[in-house]
GROMACS .gro file of C-alpha atoms in nm:
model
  442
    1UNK     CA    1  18.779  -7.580   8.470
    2UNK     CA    2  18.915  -7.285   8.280
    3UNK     CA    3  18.705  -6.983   8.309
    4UNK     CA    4  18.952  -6.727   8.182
    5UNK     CA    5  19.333  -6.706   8.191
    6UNK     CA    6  19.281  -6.563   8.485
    7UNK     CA    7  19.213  -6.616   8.903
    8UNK     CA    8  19.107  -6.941   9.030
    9UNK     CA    9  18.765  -6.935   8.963
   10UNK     CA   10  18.904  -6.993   8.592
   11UNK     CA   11  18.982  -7.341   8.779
   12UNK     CA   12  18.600  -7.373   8.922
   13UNK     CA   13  18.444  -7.722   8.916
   14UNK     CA   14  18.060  -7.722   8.678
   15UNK     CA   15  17.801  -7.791   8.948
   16UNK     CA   16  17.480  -7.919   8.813
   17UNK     CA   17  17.189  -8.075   8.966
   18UNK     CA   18  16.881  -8.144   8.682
   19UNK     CA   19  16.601  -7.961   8.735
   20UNK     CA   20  16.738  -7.717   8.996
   21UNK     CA   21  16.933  -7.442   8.849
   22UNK     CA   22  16.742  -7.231   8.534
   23UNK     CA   23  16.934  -7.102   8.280
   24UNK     CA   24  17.165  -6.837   8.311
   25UNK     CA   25  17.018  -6.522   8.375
   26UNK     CA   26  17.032  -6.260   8.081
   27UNK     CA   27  17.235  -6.032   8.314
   28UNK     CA   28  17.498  -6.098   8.609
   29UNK     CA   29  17.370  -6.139   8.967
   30UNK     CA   30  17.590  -5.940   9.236
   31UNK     CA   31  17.570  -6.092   9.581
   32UNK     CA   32  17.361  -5.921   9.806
   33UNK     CA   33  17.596  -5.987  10.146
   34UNK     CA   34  17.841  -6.178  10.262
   35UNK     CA   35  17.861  -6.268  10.640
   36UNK     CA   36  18.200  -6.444  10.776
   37UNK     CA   37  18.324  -6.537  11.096
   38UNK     CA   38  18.468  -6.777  11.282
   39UNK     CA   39  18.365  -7.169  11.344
   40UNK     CA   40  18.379  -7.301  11.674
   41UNK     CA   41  18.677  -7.566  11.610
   42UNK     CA   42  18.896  -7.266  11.501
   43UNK     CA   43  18.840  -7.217  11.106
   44UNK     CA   44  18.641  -6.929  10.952
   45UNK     CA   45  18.348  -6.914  10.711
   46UNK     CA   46  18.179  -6.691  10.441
   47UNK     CA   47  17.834  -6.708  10.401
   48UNK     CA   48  17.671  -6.542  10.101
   49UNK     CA   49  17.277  -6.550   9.980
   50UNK     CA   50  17.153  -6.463   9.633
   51UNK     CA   51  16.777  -6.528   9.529
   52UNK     CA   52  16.857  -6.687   9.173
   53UNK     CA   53  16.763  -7.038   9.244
   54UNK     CA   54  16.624  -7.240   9.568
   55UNK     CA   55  16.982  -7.441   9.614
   56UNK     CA   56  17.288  -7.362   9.792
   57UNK     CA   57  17.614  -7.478   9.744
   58UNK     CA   58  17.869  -7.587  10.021
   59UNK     CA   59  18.222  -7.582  10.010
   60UNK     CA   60  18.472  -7.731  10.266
   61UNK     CA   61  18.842  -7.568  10.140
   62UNK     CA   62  19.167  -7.642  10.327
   63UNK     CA   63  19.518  -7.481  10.239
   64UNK     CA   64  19.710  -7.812  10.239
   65UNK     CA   65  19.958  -7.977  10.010
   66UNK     CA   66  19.851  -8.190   9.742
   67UNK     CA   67  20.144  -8.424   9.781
   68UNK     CA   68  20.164  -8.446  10.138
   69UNK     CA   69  20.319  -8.284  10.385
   70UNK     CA   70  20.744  -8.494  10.313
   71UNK     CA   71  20.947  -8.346  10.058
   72UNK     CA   72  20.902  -8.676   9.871
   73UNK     CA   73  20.558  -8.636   9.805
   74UNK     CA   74  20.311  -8.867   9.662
   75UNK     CA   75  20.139  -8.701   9.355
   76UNK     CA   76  19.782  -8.680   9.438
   77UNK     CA   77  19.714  -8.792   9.799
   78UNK     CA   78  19.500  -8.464   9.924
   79UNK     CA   79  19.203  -8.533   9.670
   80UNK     CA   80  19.271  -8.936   9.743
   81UNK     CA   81  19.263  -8.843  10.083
   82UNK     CA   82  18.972  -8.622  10.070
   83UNK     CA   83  18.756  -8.860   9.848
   84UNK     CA   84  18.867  -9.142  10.099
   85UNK     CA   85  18.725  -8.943  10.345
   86UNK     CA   86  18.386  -8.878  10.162
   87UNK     CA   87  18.320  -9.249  10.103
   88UNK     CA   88  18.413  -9.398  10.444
   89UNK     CA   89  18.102  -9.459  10.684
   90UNK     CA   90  18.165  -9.226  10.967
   91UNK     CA   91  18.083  -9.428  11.324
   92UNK     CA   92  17.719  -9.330  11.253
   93UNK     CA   93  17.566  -9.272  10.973
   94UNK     CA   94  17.617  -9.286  10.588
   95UNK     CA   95  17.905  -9.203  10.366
   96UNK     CA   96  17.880  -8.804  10.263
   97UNK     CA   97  17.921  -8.898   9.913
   98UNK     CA   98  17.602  -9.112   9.913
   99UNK     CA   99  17.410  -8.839  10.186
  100UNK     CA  100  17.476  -8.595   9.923
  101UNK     CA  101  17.325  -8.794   9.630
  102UNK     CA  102  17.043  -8.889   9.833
  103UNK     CA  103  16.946  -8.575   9.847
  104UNK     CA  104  16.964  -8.513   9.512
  105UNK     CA  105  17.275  -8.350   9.494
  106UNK     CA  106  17.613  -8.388   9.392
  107UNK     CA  107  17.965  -8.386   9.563
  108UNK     CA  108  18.280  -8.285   9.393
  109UNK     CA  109  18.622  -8.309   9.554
  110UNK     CA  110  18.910  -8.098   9.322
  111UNK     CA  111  19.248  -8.024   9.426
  112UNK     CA  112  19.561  -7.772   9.369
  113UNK     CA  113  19.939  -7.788   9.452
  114UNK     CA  114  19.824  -7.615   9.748
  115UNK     CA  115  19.465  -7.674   9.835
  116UNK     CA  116  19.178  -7.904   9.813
  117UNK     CA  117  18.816  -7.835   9.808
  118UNK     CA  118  18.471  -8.094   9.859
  119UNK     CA  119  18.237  -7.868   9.740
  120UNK     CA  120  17.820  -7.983   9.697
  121UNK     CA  121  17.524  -7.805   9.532
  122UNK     CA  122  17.205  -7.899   9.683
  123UNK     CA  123  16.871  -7.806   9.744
  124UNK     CA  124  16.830  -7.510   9.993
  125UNK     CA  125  16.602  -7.691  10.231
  126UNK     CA  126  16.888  -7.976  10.315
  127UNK     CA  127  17.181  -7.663  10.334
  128UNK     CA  128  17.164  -7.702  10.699
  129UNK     CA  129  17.185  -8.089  10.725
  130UNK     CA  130  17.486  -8.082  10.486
  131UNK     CA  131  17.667  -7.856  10.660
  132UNK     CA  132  17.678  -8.077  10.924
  133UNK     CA  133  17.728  -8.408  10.719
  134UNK     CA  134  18.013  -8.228  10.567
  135UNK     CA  135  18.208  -8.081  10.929
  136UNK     CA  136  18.109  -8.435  11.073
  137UNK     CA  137  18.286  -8.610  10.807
  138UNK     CA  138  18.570  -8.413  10.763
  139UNK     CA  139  18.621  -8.256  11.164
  140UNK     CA  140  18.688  -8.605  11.254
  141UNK     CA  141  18.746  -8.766  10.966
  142UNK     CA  142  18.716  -9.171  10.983
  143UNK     CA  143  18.945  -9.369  10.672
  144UNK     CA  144  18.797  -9.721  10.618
  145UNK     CA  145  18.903  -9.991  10.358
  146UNK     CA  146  18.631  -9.934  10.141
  147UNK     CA  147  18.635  -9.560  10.132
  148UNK     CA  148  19.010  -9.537  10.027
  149UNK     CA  149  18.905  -9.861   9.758
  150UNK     CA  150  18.608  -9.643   9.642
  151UNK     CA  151  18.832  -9.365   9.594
  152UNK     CA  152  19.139  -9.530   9.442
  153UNK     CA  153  18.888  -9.703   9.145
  154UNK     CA  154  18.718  -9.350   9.083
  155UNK     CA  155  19.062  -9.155   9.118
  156UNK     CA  156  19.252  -9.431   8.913
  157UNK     CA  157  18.976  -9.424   8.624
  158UNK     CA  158  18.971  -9.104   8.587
  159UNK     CA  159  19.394  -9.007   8.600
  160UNK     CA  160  19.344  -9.259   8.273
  161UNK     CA  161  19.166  -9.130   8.094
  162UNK     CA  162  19.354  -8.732   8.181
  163UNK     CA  163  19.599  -8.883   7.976
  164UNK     CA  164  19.390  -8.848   7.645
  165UNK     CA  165  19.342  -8.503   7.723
  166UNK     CA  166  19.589  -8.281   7.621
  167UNK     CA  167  19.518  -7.986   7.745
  168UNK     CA  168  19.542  -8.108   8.114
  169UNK     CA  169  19.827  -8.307   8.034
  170UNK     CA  170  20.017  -8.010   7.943
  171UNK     CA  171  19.890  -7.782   8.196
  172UNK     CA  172  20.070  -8.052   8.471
  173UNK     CA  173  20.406  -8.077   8.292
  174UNK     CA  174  20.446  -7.678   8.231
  175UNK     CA  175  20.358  -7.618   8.602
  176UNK     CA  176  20.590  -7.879   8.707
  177UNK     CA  177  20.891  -7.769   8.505
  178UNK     CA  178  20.788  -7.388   8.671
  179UNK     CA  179  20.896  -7.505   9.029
  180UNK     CA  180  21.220  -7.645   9.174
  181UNK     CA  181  21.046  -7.769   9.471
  182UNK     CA  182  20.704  -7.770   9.641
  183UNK     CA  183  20.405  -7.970   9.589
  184UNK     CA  184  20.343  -7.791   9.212
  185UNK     CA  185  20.608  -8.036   9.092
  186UNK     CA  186  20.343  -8.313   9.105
  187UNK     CA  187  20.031  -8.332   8.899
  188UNK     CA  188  19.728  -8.266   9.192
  189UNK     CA  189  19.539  -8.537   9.045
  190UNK     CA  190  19.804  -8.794   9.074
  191UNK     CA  191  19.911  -9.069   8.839
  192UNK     CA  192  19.717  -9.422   8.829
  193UNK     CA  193  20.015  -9.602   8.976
  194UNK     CA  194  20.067  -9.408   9.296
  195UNK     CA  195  19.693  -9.379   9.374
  196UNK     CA  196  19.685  -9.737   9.362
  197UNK     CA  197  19.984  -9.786   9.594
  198UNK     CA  198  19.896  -9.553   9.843
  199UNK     CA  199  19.868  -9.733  10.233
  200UNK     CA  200  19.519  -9.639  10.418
  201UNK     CA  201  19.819  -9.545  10.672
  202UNK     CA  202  19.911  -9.288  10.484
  203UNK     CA  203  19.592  -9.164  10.362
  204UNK     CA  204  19.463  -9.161  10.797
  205UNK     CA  205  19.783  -8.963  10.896
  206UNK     CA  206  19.755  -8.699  10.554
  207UNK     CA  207  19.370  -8.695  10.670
  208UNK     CA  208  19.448  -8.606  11.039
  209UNK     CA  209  19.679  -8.354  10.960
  210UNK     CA  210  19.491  -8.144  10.644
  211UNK     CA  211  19.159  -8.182  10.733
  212UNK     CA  212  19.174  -8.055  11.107
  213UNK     CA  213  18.932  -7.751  11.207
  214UNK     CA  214  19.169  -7.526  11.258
  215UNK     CA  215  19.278  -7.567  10.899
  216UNK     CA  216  18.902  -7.555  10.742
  217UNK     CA  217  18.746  -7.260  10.548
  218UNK     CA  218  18.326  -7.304  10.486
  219UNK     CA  219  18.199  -7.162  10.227
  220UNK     CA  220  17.756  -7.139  10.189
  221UNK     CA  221  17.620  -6.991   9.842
  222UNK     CA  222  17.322  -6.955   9.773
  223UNK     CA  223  16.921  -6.930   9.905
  224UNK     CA  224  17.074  -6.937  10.269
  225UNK     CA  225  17.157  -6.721  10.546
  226UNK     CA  226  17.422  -6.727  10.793
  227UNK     CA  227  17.242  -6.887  11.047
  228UNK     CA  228  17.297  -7.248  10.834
  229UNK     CA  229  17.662  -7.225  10.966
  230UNK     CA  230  17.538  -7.322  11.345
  231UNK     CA  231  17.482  -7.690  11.214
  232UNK     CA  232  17.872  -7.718  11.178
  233UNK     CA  233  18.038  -7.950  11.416
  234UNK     CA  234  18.303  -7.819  11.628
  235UNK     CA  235  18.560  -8.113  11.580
  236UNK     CA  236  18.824  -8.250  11.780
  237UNK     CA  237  18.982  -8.001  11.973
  238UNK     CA  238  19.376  -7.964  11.889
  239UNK     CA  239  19.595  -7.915  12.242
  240UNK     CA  240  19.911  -7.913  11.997
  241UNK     CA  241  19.744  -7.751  11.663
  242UNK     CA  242  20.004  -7.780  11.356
  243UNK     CA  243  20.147  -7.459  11.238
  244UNK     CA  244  20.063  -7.335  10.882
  245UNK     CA  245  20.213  -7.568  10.658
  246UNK     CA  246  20.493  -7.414  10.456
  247UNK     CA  247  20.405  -7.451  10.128
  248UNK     CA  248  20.621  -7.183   9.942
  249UNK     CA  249  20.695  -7.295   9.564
  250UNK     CA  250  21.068  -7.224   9.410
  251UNK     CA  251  21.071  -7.130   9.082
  252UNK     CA  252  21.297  -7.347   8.880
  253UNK     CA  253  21.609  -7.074   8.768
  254UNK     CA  254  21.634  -7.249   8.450
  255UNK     CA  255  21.346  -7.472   8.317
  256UNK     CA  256  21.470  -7.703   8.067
  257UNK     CA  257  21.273  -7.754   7.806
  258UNK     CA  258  21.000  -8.128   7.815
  259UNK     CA  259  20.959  -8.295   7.514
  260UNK     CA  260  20.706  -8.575   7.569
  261UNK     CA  261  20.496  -8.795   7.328
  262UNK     CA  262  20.106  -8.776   7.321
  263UNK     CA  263  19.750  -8.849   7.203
  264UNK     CA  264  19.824  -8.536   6.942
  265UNK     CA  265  20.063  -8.280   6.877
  266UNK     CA  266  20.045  -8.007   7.124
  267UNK     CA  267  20.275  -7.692   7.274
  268UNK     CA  268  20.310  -7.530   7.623
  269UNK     CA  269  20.403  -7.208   7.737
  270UNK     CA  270  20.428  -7.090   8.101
  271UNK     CA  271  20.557  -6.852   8.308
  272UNK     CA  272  20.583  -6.736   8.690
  273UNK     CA  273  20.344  -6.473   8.761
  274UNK     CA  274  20.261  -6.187   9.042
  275UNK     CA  275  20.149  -6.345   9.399
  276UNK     CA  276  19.812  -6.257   9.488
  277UNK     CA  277  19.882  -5.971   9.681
  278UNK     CA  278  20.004  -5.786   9.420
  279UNK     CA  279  19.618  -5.701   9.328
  280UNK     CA  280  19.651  -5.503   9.082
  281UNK     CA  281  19.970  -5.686   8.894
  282UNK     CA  282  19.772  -5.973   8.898
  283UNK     CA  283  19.423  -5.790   8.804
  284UNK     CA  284  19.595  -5.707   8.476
  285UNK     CA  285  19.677  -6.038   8.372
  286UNK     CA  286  19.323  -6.161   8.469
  287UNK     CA  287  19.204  -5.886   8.184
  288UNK     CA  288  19.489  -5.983   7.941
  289UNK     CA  289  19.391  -6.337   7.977
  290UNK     CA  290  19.026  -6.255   7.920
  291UNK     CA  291  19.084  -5.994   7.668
  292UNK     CA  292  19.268  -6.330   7.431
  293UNK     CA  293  19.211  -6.642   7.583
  294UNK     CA  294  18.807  -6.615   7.688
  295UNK     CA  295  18.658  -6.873   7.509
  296UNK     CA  296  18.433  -6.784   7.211
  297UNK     CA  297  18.552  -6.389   7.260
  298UNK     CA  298  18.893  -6.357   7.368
  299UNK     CA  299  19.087  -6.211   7.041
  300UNK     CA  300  19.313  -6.575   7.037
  301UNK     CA  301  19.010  -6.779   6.996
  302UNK     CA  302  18.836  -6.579   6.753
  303UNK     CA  303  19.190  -6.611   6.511
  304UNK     CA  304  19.296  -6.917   6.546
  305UNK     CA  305  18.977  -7.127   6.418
  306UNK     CA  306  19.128  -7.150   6.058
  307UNK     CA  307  19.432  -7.356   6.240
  308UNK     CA  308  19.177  -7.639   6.379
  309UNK     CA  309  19.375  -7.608   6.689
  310UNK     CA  310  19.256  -7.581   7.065
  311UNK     CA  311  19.383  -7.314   7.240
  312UNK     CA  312  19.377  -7.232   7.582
  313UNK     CA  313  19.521  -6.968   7.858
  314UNK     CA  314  19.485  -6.914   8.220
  315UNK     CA  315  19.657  -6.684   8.503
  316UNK     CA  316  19.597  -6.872   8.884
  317UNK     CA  317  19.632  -6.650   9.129
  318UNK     CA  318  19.807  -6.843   9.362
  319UNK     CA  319  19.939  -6.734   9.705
  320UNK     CA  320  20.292  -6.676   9.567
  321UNK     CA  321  20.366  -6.640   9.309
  322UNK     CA  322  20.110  -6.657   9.051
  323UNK     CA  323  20.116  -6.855   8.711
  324UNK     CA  324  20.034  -6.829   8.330
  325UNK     CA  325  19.968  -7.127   8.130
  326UNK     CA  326  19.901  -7.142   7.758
  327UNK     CA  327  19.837  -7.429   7.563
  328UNK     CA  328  19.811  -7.557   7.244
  329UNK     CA  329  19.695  -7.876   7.069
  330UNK     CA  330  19.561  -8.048   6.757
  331UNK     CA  331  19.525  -7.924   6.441
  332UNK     CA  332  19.855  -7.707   6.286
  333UNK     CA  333  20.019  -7.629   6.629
  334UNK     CA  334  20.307  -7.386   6.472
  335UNK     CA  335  20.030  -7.176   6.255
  336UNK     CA  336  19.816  -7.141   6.627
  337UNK     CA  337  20.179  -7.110   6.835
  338UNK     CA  338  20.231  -6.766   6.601
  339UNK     CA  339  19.834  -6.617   6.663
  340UNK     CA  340  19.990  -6.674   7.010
  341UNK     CA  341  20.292  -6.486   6.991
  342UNK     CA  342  20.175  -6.231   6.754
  343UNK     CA  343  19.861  -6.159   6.999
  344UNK     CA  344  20.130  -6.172   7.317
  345UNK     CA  345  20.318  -5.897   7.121
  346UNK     CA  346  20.031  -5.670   7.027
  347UNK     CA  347  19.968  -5.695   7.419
  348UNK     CA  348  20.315  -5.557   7.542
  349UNK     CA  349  20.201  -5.187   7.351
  350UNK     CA  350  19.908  -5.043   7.499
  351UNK     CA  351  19.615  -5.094   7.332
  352UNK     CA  352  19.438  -4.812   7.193
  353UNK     CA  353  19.183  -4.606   7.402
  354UNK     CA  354  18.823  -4.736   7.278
  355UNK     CA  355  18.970  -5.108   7.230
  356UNK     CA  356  19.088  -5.092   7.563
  357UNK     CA  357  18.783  -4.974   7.720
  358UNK     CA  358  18.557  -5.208   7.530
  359UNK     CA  359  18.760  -5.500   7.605
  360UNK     CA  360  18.741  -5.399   8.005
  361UNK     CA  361  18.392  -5.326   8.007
  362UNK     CA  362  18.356  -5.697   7.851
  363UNK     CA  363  18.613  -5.835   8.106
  364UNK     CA  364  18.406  -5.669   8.428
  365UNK     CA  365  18.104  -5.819   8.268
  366UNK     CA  366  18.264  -6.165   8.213
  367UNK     CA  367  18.365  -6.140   8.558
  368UNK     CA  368  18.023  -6.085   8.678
  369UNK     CA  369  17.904  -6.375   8.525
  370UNK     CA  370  18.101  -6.614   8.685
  371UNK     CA  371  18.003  -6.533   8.988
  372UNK     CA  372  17.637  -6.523   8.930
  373UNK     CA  373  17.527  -6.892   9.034
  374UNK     CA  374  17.599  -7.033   9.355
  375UNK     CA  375  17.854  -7.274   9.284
  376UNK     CA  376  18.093  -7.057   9.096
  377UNK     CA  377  18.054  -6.797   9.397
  378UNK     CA  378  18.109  -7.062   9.658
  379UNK     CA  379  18.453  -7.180   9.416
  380UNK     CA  380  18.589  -6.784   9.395
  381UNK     CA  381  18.512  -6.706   9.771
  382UNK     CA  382  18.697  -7.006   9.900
  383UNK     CA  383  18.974  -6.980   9.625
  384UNK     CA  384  19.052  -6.677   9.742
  385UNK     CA  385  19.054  -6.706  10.145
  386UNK     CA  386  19.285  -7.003  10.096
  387UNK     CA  387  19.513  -6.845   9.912
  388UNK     CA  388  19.475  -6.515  10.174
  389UNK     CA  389  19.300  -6.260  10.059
  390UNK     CA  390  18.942  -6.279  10.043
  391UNK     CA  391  18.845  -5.935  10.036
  392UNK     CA  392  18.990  -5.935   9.716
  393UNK     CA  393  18.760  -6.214   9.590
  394UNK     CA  394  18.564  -6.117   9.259
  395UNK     CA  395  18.216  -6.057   9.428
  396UNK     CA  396  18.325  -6.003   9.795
  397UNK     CA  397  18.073  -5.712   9.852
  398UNK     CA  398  17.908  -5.738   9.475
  399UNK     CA  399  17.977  -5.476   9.242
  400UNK     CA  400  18.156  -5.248   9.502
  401UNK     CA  401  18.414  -5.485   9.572
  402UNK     CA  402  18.774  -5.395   9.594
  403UNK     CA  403  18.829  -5.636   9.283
  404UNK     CA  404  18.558  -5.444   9.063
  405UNK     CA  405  18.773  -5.106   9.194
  406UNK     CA  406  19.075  -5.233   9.116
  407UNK     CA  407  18.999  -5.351   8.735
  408UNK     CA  408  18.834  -5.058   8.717
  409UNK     CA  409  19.153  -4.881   8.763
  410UNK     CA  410  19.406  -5.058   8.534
  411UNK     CA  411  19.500  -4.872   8.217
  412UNK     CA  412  19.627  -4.889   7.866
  413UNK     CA  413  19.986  -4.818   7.977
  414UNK     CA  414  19.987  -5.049   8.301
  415UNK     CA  415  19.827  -5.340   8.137
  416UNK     CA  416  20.136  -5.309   7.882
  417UNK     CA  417  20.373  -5.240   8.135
  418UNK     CA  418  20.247  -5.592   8.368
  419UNK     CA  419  20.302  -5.773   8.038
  420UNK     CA  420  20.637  -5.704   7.986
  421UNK     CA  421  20.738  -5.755   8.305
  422UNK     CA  422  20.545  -6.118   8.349
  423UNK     CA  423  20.522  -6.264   7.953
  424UNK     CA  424  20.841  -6.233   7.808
  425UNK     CA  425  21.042  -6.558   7.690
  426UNK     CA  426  20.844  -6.827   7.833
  427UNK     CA  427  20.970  -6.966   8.192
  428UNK     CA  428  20.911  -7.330   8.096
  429UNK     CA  429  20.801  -7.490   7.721
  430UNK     CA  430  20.643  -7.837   7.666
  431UNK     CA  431  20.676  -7.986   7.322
  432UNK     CA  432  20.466  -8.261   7.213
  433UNK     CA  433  20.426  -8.500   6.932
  434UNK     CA  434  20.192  -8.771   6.906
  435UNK     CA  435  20.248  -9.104   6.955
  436UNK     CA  436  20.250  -9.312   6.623
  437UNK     CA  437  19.987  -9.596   6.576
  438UNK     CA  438  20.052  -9.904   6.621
  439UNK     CA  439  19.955 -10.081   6.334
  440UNK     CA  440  19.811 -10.431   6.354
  441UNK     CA  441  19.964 -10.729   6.127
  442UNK     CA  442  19.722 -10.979   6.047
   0.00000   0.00000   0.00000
């Protein structure tokens, strides 16, 4: 889910439903309005419409910690928890996952160190009716045996086979070796072994806690308006609501660097990054990360084809702080780990006039794009509002947004300036080598 080394929406889950969505449009579609207020159980929503298809997509986000809400943590149990929750029968009616597919949709559940979304793209027509599947599962949300089963098989299958890929892989241990403490230490996902293990006692009280009203942000993309919204359920009401949950992140002081074995050779680089209210600290690394890591364009990608390596870079614009994750695999890994460096240097000087206005112009565009189907502008808006600012939300008024105003105002010199305060010697580096084969003896 990389879209650029960049904001969150670089993190956006690939909604697809056959037959449904045409092909991207030759040019970027603004949003025409957004509408928000608040729901009656006590979260807020954001409601925006666009014309460029007859579906809508529907996002339930909560700021909550992927590990739970003990210091101990158990790596994964907000998306177990969450899928759990989408494949339990509620006490009448059928399991959202299987509502949603019914309808010809799909549902997709992804989680962060500190949030997890169940987002669905379906056809306009059944917005409504999903709205209120989704608040009905998730207001009161019922855990059964076979819902957390369900979950555990499809969670366990798939944090096997994230082992073979080496991007994510590295993307979990560099973030992990960035933080002291917090849920960021644990991969969001989880590990095969402690989804299995999890009690349904544990996934009930995680469920109760994370997925109250209060807690909820609903997002609605698409061919809709905002009167869809009034299908939400209120919820339980909460005489004793839970405060916030603290979920501040300490960045290690010293990362040591991981050297771990794997399906192929492979670096990572990281470092701590500006929170998301710095808007326009952390609007510059969006455009650096475009500017080399954009796939196909960025000035990385383009030069390090004749290495047969996979490269890969990202800025998340978390609540605080923010963080920058390159990686590296296959192919000749020190030949692509120097296009790296050398293109991280050429960075810290500002870049000439007419390179630096092409390359924004292409980054405002890229931008644009992102947010022109109904998914990916359902993933940025609730991105965003979780991690507390959604006004600043790529799109949040179209073109005129306060993010559009604020690229629009970086410079040469600042862009430079951002990267030598954020990118010098890398916060935490993950070496890999691949395992050797096992070779058979008759």
């Amino acid at each position: 889910m990389t879209r650029r080394l960049v904001s969150k929406a670089a993190l956006a889950a690939a909604f697809t439903i056959s037959g449904l969505l045409p092909a991207a449009a030759a040019a970027p579609v603004a949003p025409s309005n957004i509408a928000s207020g608040a729901l009656a159980g006590g979260g807020q929503y954001l409601v925006s419409h666009t014309d460029i298809a007859p579906v809508a997509a529907i996002a339930l986000w909560y700021r909550a910690p992927s590990s739970g809400f003990d210091a101990a943590g158990i790596p994964g149990l907000s998306r177990l928890a969450a899928a759990t929750v989408a494949g339990s029968a509620p006490i009448t009616g059928t399991p959202l996952g299987r509502y949603i597919a019914e309808l010809g949709g799909r549902i997709a559940i992804n989680a962060y160190p500190d949030s997890v979304a169940i987002s669905a793209l379906v056809p306009a027509e059944s917005a409504a009716d999903v709205v209120r599947a989704m608040t009905v599962s998730f207001f009161a949300p019922v855990v059964t045996d076979e819902g957390l089963k369900l979950a555990q098989r499809d969670i366990g299958e798939e944090a096997f086979f994230r082992q073979f890929n080496s991007e994510q892989t590295i993307d979990d241990a560099l973030v992990g070796a960035l933080f002291s403490d917090g849920p960021a230490r644990f991969p969001a996902l989880g590990r095969s072994a402690d989804v299995s293990k999890t009690t349904i006692e544990q996934v009930k009280t995680y469920a109760e806690r994370a997925f109250r009203p209060s807690n909820a942000v609903l997002v609605v993309t698409g061919a809709v308006d905002s009167s869809v919204v009034a299908t939400a359920v209120p919820g339980h009401s909460e005489a004793a609501p839970h405060p916030e949950p603290l979920l501040q992140e300490h960045p290690a002081p010293v990362p040591h660097p991981i050297q771990t074995t794997g399906v192929e050779p492979g670096q990572g680089l990281g470092w701590v990054g500006p929170p998301i209210t710095d808007e326009r600290e952390a609007t510059a690394l969006d455009f650096v990360s475009d500017y080399l890591f954009r796939t196909e364009s960025g000035t990385v990608q383009r030069a390090v084809g004749p290495t047969k390596a996979t490269v890969s870079g990202k800025f998340v614009t978390y609540h605080d702080p923010g963080v920058v994750l390159v990686t590296i695999s296959g192919g000749d890994v020190p030949a692509a780990r120097k296009v790296v460096d050398d293109a991280l240097a050429a960075v810290r000087k500002p870049l000439d006039k007419a390179t630096f206005n092409a390359a924004r112009d292409a980054f405002l565009y890229h931008m644009l794009s992102d947010i022109q189907t109904p998914g990916g502008m359902a993933d940025t808006l609730g991105w965003y509002t979780v991690e507390g600012d959604a006004a600043y939300a790529p799109g949040a008024g179209g073109v005129a947004s306060r993010y559009f105003a604020v690229a629009g105002s970086l410079t040469p010199a600042f862009v430079a300036a951002t990267v030598n305060k954020y990118l010098g010697q890398p916060g935490a580096v993950v070496a890999v080598e691949a395992k050797k084969s096992e070779k058979s003896t008759p």
